Short mmCIF file of C-alpha atoms in Angstrom, two decimals:
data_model
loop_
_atom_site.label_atom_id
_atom_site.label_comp_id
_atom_site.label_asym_id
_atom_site.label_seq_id
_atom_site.Cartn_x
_atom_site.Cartn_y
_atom_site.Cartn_z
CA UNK A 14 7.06 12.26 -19.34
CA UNK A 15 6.53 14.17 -16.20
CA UNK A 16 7.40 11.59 -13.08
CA UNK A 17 4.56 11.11 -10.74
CA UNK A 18 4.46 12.59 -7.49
CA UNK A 19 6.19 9.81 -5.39
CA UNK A 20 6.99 10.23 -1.35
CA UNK A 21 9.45 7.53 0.12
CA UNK A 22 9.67 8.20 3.92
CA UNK A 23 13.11 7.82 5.99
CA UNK A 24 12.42 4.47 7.37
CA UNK A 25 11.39 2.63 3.43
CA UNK A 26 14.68 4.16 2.38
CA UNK A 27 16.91 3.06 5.09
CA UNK A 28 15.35 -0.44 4.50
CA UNK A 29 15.92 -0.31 0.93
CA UNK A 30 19.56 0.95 1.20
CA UNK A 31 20.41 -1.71 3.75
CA UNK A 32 19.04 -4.31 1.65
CA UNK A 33 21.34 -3.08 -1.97
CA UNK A 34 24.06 -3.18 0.48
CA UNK A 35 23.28 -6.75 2.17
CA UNK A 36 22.95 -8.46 -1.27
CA UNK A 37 25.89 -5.89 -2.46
CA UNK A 38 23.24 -4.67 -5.01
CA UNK A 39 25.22 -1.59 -7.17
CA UNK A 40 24.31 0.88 -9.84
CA UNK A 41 20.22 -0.44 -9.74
CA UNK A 42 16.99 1.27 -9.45
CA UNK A 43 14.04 0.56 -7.83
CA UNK A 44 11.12 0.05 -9.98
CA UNK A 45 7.71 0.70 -8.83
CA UNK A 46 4.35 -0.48 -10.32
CA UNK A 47 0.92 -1.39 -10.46
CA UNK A 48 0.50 -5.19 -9.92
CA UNK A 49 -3.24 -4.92 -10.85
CA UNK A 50 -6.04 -2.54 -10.98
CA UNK A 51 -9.49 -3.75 -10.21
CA UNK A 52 -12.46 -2.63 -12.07
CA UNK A 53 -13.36 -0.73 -9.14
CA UNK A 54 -10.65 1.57 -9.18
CA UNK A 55 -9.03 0.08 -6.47
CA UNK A 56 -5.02 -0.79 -6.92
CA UNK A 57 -2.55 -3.20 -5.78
CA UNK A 58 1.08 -2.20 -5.84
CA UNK A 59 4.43 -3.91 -6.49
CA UNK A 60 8.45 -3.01 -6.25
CA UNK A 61 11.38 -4.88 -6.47
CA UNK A 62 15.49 -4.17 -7.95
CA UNK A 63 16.05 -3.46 -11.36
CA UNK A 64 19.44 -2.78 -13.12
CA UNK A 65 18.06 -1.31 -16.55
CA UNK A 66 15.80 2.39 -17.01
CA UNK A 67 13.29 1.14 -19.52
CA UNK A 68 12.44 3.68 -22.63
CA UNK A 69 9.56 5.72 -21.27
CA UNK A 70 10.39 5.09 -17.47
CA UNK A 71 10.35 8.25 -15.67
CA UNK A 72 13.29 8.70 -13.19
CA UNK A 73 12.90 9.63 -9.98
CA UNK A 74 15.53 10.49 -7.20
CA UNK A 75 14.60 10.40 -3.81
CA UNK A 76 16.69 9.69 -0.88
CA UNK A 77 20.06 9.02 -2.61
CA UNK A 78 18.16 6.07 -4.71
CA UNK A 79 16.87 6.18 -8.01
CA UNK A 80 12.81 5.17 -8.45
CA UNK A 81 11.69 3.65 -12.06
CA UNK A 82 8.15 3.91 -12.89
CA UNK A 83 6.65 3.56 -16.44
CA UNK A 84 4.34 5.67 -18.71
CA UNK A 85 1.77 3.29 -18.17
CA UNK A 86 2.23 3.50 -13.97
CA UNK A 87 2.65 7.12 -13.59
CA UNK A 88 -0.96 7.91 -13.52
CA UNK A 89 -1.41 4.96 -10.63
CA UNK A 90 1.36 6.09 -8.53
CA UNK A 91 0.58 9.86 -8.34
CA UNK A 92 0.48 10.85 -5.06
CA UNK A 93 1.81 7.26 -3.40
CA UNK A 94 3.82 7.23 -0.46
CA UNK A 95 6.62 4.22 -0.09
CA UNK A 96 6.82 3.46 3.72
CA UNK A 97 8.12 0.62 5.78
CA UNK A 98 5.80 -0.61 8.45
CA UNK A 99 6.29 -2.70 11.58
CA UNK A 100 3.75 -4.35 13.38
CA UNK A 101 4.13 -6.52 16.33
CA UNK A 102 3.18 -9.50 14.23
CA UNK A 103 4.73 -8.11 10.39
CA UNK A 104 7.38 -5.74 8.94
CA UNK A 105 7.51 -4.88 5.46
CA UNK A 106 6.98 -2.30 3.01
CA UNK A 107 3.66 -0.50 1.79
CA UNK A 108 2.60 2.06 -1.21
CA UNK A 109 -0.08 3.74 0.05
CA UNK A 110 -2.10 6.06 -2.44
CA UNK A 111 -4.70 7.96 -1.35
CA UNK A 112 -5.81 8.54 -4.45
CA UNK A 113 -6.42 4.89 -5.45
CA UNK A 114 -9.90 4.84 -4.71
CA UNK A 115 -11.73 2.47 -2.35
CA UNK A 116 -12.93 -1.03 -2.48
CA UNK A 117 -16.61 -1.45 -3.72
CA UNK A 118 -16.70 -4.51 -5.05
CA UNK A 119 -15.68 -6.90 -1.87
CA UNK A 120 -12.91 -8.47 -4.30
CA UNK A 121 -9.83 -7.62 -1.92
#
């Protein structure tokens, strides 16, 4: 499987390297997916620490870490961007895609 075209930026991977080392995470990935498409195109996005490459994941590395997504994701997460935003009122991080088409149904 060819991996999908995923950007993390500086500041999302300084976050997520400072968290592996805070809860002395070693030897895991990252997996990113897609929590739930809507039937108007739009996307919602998920991430989180895993410790096993699942059969079909594509692997990417990016910034020293290592990125799971799987068959079924790639198509989702072509062309996302993993940042980490602050606010003055939030911090966190974000997968934007700007290929995930709009909202037209008022669900979200």
């Amino acid at each position: 499987m060819t991996p999908p075209a995923l950007t993390v930026t500086e500041s999302a991977a300084e976050q997520l390297k400072a968290i592996m080392d805070t809860q002395d995470l070693k030897d895991v990935g990252v997996r990113v997916f897609v929590r739930h498409q809507c039937g108007c195109g739009s996307m919602q996005y998920g991430m989180g620490f895993d410790d096993a490459v699942s059969e079909g994941d594509a692997v990417i590395d990016h910034s020293g870490l290592k990125f799971y997504v799987s068959e079924g994701d790639a198509a989702g997460l072509e062309g996302a961007t993993i940042d980490f935003v602050e606010t003055d009122v939030s911090r966190g991080f974000a997968i934007i895609n700007p290929n995930g088409g709009g909202c037209g149904c008022g669900g979200h």
